[in-house]
MMTF fields as JSON, N, C-alpha, C and O atoms, coordinates in Angstrom:
{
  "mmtfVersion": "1.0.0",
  "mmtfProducer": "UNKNOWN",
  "numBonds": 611,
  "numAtoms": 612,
  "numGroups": 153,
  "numChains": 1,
  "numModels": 1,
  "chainsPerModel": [1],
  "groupsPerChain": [153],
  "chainIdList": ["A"],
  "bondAtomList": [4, 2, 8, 6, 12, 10, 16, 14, 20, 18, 24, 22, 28, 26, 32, 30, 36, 34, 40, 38, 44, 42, 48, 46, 52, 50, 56, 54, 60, 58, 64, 62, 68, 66, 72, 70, 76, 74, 80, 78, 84, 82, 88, 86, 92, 90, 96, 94, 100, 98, 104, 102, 108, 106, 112, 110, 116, 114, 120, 118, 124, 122, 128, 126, 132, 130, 136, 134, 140, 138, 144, 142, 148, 146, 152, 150, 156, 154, 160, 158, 164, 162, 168, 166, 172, 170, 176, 174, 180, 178, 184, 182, 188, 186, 192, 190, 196, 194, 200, 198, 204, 202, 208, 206, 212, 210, 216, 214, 220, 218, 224, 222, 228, 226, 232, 230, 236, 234, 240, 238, 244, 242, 248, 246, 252, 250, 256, 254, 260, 258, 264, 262, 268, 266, 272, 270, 276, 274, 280, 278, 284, 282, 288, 286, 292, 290, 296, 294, 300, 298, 304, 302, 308, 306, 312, 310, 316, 314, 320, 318, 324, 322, 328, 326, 332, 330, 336, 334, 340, 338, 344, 342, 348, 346, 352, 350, 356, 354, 360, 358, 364, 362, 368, 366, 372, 370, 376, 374, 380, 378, 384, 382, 388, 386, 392, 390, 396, 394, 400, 398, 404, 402, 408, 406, 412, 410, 416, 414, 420, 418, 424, 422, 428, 426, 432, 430, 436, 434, 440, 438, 444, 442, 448, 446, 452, 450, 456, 454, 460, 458, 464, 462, 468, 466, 472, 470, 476, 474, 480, 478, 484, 482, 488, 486, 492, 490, 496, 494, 500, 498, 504, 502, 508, 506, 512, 510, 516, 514, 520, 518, 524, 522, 528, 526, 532, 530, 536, 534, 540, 538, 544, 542, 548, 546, 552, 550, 556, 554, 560, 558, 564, 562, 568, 566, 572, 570, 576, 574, 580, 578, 584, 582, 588, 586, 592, 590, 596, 594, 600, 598, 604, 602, 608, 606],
  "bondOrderList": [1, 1, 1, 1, 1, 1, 1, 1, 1, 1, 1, 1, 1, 1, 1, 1, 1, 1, 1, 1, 1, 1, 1, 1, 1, 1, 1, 1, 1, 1, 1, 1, 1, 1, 1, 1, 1, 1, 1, 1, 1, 1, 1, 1, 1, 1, 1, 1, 1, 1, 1, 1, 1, 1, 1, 1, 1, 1, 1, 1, 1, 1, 1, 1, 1, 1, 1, 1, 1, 1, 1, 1, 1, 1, 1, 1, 1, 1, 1, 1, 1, 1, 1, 1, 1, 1, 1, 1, 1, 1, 1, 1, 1, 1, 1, 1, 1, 1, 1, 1, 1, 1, 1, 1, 1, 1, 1, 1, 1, 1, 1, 1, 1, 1, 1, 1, 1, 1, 1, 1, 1, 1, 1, 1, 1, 1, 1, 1, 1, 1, 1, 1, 1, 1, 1, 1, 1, 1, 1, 1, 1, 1, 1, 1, 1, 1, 1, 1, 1, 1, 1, 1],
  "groupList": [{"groupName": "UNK", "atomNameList": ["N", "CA", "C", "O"], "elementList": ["N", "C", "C", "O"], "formalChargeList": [0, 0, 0, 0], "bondAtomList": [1, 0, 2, 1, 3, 2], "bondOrderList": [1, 1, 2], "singleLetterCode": "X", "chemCompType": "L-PEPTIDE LINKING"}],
  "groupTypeList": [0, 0, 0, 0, 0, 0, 0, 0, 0, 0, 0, 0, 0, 0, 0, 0, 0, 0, 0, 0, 0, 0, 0, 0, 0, 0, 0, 0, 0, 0, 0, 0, 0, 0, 0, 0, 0, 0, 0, 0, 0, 0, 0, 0, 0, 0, 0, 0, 0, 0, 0, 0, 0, 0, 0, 0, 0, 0, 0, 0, 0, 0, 0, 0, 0, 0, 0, 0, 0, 0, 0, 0, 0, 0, 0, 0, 0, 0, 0, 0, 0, 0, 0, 0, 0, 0, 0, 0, 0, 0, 0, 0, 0, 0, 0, 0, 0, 0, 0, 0, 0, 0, 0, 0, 0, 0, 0, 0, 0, 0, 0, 0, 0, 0, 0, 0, 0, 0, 0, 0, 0, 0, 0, 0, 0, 0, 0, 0, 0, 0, 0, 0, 0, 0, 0, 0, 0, 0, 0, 0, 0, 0, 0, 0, 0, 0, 0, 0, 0, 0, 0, 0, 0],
  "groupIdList": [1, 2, 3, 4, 5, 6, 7, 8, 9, 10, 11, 12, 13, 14, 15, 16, 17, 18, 19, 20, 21, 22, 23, 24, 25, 26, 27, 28, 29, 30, 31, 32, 33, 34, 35, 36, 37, 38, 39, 40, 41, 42, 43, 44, 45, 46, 47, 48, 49, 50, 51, 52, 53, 54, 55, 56, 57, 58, 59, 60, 61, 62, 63, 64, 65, 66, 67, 68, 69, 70, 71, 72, 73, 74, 75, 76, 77, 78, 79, 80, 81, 82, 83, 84, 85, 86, 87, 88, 89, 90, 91, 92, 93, 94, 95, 96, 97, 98, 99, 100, 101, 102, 103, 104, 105, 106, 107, 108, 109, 110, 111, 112, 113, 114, 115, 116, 117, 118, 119, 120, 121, 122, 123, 124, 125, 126, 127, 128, 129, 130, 131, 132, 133, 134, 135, 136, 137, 138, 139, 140, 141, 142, 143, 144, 145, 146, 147, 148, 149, 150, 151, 152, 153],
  "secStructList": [7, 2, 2, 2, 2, 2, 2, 2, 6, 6, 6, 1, 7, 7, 7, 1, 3, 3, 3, 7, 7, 7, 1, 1, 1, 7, 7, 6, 6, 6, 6, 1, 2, 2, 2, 2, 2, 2, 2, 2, 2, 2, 7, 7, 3, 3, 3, 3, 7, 1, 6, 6, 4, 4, 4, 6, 6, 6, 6, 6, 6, 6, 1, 1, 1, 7, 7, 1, 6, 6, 6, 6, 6, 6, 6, 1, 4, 4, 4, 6, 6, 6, 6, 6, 6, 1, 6, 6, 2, 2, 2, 2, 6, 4, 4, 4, 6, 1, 7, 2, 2, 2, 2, 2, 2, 2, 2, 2, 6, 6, 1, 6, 6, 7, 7, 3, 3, 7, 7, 7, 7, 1, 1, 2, 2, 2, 2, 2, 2, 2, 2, 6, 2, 2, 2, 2, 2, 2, 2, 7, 7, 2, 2, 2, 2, 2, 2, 2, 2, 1, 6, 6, 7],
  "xCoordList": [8.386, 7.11, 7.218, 6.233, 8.432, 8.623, 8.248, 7.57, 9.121, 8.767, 7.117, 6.832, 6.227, 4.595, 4.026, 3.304, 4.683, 4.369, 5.022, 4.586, 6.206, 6.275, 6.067, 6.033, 5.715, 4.779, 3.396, 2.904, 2.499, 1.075, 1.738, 1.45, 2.53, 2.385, 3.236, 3.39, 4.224, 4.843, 2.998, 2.669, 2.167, 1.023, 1.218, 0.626, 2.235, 2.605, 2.692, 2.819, 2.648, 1.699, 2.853, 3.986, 2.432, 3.336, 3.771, 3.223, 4.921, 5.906, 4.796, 3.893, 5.058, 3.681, 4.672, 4.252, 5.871, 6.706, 8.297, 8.661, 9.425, 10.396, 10.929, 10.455, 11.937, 12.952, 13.781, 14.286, 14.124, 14.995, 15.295, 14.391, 16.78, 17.423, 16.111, 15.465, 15.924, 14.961, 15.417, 15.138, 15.948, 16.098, 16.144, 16.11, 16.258, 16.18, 17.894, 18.129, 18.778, 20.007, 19.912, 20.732, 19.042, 19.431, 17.529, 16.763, 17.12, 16.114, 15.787, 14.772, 16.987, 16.665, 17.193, 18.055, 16.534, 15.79, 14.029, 13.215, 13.729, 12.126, 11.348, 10.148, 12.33, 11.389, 11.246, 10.655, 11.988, 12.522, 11.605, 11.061, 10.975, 9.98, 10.181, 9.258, 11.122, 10.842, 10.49, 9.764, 10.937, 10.488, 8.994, 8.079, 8.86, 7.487, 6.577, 5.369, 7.202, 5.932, 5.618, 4.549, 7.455, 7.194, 6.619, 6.267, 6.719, 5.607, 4.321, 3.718, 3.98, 2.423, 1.988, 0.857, 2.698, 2.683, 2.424, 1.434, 2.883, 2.671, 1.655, 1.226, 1.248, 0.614, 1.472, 1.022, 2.704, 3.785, 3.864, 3.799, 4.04, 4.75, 6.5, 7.291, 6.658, 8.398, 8.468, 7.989, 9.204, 9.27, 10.874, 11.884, 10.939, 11.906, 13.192, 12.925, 14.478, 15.393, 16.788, 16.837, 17.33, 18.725, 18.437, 19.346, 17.165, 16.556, 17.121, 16.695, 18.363, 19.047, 20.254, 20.901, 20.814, 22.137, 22.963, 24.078, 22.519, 23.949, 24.001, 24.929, 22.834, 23.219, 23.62, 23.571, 24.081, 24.776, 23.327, 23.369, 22.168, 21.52, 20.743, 20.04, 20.792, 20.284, 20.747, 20.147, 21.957, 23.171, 23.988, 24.736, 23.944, 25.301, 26.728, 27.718, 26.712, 28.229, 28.611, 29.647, 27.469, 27.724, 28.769, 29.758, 28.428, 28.955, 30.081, 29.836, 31.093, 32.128, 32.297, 31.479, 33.409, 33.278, 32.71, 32.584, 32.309, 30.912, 31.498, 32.423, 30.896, 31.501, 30.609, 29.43, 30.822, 30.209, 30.733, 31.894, 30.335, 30.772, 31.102, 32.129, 30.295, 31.178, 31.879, 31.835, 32.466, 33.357, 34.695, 35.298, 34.967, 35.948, 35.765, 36.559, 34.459, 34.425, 33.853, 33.94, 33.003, 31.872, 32.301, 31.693, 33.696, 34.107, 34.51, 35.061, 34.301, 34.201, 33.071, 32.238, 33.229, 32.237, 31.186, 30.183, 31.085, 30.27, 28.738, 27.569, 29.716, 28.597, 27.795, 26.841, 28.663, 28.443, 26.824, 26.373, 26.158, 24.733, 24.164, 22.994, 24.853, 23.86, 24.366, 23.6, 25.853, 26.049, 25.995, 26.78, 25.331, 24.163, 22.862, 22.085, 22.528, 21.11, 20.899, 19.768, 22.323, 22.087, 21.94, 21.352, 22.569, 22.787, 21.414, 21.16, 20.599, 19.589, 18.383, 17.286, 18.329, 17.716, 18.024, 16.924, 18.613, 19.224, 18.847, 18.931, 18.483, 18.427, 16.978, 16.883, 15.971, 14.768, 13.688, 12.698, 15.034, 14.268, 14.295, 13.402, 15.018, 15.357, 14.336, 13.621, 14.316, 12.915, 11.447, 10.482, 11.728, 10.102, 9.661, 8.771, 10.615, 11.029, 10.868, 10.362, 11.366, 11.846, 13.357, 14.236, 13.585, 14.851, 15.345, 14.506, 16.722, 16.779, 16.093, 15.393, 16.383, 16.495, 14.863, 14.554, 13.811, 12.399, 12.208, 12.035, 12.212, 12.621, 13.087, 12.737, 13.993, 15.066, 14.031, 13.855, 13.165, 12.364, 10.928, 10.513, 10.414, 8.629, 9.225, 8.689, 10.2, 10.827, 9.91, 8.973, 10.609, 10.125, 8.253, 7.474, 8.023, 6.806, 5.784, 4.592, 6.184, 5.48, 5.264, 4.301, 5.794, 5.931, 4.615, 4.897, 3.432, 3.058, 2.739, 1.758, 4.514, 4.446, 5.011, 5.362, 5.537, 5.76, 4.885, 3.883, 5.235, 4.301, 4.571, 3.733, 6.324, 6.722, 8.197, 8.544, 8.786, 10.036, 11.088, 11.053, 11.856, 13.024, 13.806, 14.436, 14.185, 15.542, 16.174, 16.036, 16.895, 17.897, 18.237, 18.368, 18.583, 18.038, 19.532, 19.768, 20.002, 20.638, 20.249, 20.751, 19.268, 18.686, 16.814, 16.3, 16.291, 15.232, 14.837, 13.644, 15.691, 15.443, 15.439, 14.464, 16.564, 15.735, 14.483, 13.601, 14.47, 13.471, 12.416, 11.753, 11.868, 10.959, 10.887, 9.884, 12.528, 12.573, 12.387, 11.96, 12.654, 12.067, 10.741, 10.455, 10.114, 8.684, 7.978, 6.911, 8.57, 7.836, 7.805, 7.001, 8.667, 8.701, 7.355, 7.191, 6.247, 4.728, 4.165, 3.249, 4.443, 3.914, 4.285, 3.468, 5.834, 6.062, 5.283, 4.59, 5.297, 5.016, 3.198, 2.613, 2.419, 0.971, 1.215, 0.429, 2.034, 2.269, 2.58, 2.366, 3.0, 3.588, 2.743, 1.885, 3.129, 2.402, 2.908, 4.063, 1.875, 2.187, 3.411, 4.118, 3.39, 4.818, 6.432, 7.305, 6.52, 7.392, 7.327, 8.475, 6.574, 6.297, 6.95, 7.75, 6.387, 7.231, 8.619, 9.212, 9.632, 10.99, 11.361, 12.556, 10.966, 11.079, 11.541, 12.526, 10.378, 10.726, 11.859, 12.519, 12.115, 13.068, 14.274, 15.067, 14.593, 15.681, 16.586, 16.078, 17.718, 18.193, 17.393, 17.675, 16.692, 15.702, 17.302, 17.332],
  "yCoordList": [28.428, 29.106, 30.48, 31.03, 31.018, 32.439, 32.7, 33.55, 31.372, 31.241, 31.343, 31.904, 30.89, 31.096, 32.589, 33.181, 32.943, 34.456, 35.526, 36.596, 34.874, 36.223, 35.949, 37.015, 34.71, 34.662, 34.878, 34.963, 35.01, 35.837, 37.358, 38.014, 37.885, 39.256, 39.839, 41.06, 38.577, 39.22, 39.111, 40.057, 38.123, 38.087, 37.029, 37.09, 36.08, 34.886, 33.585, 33.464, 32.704, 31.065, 30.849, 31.279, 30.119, 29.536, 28.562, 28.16, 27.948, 26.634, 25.527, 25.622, 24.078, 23.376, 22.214, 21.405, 22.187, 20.761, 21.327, 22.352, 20.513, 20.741, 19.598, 18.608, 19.425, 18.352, 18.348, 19.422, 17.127, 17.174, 15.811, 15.149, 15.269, 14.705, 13.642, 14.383, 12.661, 11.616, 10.211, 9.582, 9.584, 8.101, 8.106, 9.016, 6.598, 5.862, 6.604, 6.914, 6.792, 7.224, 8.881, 9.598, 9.261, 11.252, 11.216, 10.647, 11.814, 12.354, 13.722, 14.132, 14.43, 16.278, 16.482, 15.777, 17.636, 18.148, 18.065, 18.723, 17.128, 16.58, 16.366, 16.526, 15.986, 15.267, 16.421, 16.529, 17.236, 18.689, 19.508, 19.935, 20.14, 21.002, 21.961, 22.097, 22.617, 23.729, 23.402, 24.126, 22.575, 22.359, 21.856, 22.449, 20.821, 20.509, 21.566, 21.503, 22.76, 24.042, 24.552, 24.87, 24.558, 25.59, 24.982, 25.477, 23.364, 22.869, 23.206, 23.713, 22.779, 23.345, 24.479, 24.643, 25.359, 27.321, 27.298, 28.009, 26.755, 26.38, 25.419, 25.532, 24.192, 23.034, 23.016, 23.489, 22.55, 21.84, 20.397, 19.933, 19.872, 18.222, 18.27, 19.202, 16.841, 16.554, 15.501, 14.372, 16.069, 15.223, 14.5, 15.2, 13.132, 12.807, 12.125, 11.066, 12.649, 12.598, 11.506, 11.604, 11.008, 10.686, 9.276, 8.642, 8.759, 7.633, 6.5, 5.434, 6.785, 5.501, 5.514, 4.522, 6.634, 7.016, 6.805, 6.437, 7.046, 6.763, 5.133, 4.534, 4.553, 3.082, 2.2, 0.97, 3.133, 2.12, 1.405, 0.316, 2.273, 1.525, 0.396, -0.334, 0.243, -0.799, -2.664, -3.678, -2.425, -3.187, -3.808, -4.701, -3.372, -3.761, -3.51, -4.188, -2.85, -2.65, -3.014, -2.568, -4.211, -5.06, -6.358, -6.755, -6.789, -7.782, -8.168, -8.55, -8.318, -8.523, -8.14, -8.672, -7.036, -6.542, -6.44, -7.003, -5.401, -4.668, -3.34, -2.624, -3.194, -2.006, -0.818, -1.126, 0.428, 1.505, 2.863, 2.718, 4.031, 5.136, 5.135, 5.778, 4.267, 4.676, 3.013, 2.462, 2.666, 1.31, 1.822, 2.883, 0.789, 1.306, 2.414, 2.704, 3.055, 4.442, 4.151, 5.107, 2.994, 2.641, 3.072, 3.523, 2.74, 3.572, 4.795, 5.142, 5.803, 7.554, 7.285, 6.378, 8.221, 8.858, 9.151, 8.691, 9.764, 10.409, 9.683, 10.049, 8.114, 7.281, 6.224, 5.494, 6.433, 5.417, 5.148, 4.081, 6.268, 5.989, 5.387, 5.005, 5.263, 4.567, 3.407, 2.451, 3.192, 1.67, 0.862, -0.085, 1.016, 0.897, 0.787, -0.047, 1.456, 1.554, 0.39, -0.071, -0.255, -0.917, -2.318, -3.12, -2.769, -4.092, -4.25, -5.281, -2.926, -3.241, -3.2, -3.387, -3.013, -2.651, -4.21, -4.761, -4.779, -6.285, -6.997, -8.224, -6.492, -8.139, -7.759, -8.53, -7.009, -6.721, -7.686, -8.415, -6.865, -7.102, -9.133, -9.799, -9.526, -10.971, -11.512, -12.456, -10.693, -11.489, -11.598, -12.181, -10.563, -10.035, -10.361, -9.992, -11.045, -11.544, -10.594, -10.824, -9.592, -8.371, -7.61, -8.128, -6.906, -5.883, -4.964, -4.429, -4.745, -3.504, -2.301, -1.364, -2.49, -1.301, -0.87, 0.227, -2.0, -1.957, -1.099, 0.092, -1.684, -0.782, 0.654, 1.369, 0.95, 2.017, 3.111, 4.165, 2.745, 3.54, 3.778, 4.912, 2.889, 2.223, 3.497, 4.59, 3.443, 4.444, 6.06, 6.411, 6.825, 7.968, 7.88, 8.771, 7.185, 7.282, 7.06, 7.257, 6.63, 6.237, 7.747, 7.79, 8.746, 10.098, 10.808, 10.783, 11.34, 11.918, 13.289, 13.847, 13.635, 15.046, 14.739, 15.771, 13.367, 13.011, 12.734, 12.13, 13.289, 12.81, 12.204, 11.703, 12.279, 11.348, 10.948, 11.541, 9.954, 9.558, 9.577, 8.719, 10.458, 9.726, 9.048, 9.121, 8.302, 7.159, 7.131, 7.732, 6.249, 6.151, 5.237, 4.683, 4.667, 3.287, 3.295, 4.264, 2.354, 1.629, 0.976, 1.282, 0.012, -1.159, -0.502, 0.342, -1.211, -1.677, -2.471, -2.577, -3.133, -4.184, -3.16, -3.11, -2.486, -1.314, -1.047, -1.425, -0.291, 0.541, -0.429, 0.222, -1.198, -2.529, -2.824, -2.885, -2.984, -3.221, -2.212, -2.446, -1.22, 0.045, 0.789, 1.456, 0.426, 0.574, -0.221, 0.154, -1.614, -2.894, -2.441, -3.098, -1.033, -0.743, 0.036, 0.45, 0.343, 0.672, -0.643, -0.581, -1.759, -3.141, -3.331, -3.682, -3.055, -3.41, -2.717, -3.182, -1.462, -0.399, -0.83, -0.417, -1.647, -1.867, -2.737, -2.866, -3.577, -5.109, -4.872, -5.599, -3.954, -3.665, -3.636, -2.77, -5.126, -4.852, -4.137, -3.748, -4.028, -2.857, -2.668, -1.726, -4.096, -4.186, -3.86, -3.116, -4.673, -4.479, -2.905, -2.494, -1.915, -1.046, 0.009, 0.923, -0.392, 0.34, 0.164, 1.068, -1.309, -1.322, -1.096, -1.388, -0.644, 0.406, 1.897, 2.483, 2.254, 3.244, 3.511, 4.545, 2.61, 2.632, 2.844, 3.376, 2.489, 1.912, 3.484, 4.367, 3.523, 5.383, 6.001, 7.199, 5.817, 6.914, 7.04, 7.898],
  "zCoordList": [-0.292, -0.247, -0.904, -1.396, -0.901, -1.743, -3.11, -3.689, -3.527, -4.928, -5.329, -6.387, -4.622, -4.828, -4.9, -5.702, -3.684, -3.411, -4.375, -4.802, -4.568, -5.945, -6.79, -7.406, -7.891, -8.83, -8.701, -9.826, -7.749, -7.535, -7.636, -8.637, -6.735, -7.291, -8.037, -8.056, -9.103, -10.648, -11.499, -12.215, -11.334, -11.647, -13.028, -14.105, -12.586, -13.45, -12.924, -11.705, -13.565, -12.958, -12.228, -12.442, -11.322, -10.061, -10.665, -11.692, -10.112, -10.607, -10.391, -9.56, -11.567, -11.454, -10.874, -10.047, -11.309, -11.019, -10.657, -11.233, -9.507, -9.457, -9.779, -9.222, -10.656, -10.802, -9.822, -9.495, -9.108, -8.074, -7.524, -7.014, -7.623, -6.974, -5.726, -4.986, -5.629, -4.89, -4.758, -5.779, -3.967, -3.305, -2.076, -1.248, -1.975, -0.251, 0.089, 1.257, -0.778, -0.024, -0.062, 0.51, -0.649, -1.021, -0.669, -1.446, 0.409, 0.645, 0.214, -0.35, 0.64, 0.84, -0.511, -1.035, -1.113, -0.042, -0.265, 0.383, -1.298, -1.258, 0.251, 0.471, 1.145, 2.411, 3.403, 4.477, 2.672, 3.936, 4.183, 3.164, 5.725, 5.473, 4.473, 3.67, 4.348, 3.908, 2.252, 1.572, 1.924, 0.312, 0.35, -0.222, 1.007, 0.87, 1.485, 1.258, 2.428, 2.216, 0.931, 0.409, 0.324, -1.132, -2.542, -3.613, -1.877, -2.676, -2.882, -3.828, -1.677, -1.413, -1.617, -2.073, -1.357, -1.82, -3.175, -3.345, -4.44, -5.43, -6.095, -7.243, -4.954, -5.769, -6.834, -7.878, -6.845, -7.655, -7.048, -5.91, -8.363, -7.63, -7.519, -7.376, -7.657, -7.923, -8.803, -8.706, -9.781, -10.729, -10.246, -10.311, -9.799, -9.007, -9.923, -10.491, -10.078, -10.869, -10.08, -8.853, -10.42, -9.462, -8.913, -8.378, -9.035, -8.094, -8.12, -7.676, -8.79, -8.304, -8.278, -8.614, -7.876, -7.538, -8.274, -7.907, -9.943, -11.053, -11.259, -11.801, -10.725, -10.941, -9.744, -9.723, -8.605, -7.523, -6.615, -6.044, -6.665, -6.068, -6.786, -6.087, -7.779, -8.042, -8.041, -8.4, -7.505, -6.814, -7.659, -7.261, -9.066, -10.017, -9.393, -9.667, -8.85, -8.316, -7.04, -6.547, -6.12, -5.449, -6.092, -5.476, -7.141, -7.975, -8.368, -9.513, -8.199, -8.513, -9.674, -10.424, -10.495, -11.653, -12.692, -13.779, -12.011, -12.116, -13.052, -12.668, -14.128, -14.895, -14.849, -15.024, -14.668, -14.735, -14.234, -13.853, -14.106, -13.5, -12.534, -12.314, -11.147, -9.947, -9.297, -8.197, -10.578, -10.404, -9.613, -9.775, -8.742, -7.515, -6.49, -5.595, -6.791, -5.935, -5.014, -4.244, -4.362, -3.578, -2.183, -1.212, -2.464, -0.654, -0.547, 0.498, -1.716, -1.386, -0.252, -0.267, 0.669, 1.463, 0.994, 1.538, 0.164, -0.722, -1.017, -1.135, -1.063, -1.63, -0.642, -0.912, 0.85, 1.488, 1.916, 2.333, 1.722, 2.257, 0.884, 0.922, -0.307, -1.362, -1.302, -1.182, -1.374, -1.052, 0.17, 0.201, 1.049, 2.539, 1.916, 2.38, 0.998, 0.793, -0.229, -0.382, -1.168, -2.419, -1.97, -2.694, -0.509, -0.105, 1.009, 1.633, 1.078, 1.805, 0.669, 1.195, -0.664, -1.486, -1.776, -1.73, -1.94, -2.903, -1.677, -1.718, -0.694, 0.939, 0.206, -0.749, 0.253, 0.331, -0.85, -0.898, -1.898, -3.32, -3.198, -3.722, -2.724, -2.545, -1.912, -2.247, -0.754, -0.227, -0.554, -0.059, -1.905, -2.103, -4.05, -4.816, -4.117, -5.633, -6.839, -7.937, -6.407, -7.525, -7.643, -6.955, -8.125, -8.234, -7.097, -6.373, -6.894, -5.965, -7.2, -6.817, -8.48, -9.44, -9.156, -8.69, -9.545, -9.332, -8.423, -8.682, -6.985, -5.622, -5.333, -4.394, -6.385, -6.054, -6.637, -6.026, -8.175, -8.597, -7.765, -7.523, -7.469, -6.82, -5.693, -5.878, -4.642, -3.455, -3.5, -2.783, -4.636, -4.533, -4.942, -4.605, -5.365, -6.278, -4.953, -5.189, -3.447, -2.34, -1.763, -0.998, -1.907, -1.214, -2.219, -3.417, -1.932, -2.448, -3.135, -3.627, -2.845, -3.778, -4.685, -5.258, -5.518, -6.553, -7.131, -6.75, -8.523, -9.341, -10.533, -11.282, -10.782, -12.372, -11.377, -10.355, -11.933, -11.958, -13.212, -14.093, -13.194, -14.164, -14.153, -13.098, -14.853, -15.19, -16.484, -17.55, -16.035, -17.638, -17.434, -16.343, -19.057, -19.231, -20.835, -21.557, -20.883, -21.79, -23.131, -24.212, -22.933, -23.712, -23.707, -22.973, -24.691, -24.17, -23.393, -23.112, -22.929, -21.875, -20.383, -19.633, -20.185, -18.993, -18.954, -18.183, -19.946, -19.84, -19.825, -19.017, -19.986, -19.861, -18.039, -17.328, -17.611, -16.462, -15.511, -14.381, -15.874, -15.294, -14.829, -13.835, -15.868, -16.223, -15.444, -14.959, -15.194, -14.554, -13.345, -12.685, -12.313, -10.916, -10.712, -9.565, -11.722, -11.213, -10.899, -10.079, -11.301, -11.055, -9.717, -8.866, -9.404, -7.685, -7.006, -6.101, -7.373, -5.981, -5.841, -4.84, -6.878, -6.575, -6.003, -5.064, -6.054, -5.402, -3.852, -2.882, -3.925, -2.416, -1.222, -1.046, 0.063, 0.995, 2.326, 2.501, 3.223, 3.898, 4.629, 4.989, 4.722, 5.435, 4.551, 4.997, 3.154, 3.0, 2.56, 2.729, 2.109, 2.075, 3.294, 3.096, 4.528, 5.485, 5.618, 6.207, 4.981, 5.149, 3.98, 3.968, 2.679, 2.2, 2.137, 1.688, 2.794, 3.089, 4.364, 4.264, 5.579, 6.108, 5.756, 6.534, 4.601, 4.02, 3.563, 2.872, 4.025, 3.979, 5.12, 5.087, 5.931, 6.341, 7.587, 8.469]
}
């Protein structure tokens, strides 16, 4: 909320968007009061970055050799709430005939101080598949919607 108050009296525009770190395994600090006051102090959104934890949540590295950055690391500490979040993201997406990756993105886009998502993408074929997670999140009913959002909480 500071940040609002001293751009009114430097007498320069308040922040309109924060980039910041957003998934079912990394909440904070988007979900945290104090950000979502200093949101509001601003009328800034979140432009939500990280949403899929480097890749682990989208459950490639459930798979049996599985190549990527955090290949072999799944049991750092570090990571254990995304790889919890990737095998509940992959039970979900199974039952609901889409992607954990779909999922992992559609996630932040349910919070309404978001207002863009980023990702990164390889192929055009990502980014296709990526893109297709505004199709889930309309598809989404209320229910699986709420275990969704469960999912990390």
């Amino acid at each position: 909320a500071e940040v609002g108050r001293i751009a009114t009296e430097q007498g320069v525009p308040k922040p309109c968007a924060a980039q910041l770190a957003h998934s079912v395994a990394m909440r904070s600090p988007v979900e945290d009061e104090e950000m979502i006051a200093a949101l509001a102090s601003c009328g800034a959104s979140v432009v939500a970055s990280f949403v899929m934890l480097g890749g682990v949540l989208s459950g490639k590295y459930l798979v049996e050799g599985a190549v990527g950055r955090w290949k072999g690391q799944l049991d750092d500490p570090r990571l254990r709430a995304g790889r919890e979040a990737s095998v509940a993201l992959r039970d979900l997406a199974s039952r609901t005939g889409t992607t954990a990756a779909a999922l992992a993105i559609a996630f932040p886009l349910l919070n309404p101080n978001v207002a863009s998502v980023l990702f990164g993408a390889t192929s055009p074929e990502q980014v296709e598949a990526n893109v297709s997670a505004l199709e889930v999140l309309v598809d989404l009913d209320g229910g699986t919607r709420e275990e969704l959002l469960r999912i990390g909480a």
